[in-house]
Short mmCIF file of C-alpha atoms in Angstrom, two decimals:
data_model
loop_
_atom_site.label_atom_id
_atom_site.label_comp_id
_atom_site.label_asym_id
_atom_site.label_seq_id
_atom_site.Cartn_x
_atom_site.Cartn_y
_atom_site.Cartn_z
CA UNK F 253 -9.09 13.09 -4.10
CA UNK F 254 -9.38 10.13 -2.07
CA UNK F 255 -7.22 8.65 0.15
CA UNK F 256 -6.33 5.18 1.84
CA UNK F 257 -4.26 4.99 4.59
CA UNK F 258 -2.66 2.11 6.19
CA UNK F 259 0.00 1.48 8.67
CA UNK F 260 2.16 -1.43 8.89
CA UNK F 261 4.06 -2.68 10.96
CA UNK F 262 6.93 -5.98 10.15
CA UNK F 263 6.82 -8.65 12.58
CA UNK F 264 10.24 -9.86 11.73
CA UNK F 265 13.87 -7.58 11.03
CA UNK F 266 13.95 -5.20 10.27
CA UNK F 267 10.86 -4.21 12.23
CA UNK F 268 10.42 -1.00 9.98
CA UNK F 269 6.92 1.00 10.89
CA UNK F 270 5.51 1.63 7.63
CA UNK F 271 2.58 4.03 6.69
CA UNK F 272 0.74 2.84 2.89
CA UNK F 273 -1.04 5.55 1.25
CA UNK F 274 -3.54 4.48 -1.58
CA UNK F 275 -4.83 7.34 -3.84
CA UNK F 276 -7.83 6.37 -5.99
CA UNK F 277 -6.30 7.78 -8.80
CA UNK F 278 -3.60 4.45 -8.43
CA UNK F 279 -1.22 6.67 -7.27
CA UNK F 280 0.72 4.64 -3.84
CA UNK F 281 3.43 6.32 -1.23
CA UNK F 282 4.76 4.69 1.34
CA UNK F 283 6.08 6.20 4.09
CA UNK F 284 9.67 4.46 6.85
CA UNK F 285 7.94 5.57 9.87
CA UNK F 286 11.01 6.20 11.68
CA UNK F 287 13.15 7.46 9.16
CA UNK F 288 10.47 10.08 7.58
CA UNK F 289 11.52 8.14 3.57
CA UNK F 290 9.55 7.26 1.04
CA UNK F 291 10.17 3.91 -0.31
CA UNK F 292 9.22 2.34 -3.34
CA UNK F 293 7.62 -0.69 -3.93
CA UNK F 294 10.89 -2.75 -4.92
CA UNK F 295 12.16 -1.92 -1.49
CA UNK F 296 10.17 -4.10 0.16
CA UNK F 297 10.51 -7.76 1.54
CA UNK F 298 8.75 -10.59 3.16
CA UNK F 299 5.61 -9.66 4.89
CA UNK F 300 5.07 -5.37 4.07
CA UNK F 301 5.63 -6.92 0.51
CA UNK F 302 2.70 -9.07 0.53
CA UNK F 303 0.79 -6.57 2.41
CA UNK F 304 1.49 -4.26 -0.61
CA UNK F 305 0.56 -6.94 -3.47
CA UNK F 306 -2.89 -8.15 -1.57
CA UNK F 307 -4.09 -4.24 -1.25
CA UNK F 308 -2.90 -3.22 -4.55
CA UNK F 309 -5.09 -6.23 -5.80
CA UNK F 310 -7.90 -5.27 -3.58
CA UNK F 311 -7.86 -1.59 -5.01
CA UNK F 312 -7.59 -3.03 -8.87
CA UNK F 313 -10.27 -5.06 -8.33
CA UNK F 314 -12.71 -2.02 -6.45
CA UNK F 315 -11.52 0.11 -9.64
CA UNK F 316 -12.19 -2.61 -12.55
CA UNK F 317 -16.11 -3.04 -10.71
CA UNK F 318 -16.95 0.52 -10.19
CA UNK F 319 -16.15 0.78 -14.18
CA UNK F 320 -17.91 -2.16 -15.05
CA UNK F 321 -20.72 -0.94 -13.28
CA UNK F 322 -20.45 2.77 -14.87
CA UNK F 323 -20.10 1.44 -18.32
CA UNK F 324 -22.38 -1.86 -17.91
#
């Protein structure tokens, strides 16, 4: 299985060190960093938020043309 990982880091408090892990099954964890938690995606704000939402797009949007293409 197929994995995507990114690593974020928030410009603005509280500066948490994040590591996004995209599975092409859907599956997402996401990983404090410092702390060694997993998070969920409700426990993010601000800027890691919107870096969630834009890739989760990006990877619905791969997904929905790879079946088009298989099924077209």
């Amino acid at each position: 299985m197929n994995c995507n990982h990114f690593r974020f880091i928030e410009r603005h408090r509280p500066y948490r060190d994040l590591t996004f892990k995209f599975y092409d099954d859907g599956r997402l964890a996401i990983i404090d960093n410092d702390s060694q938690s997993a998070l969920t995606p409700s426990e993010l704000k601000g800027e890691s938020r919107d870096f969630y939402v834009r890739q989760r797009i990006a990877f619905i949007k791969r997904d929905l043309a790879a079946k088009s293409q298989r099924y077209a």
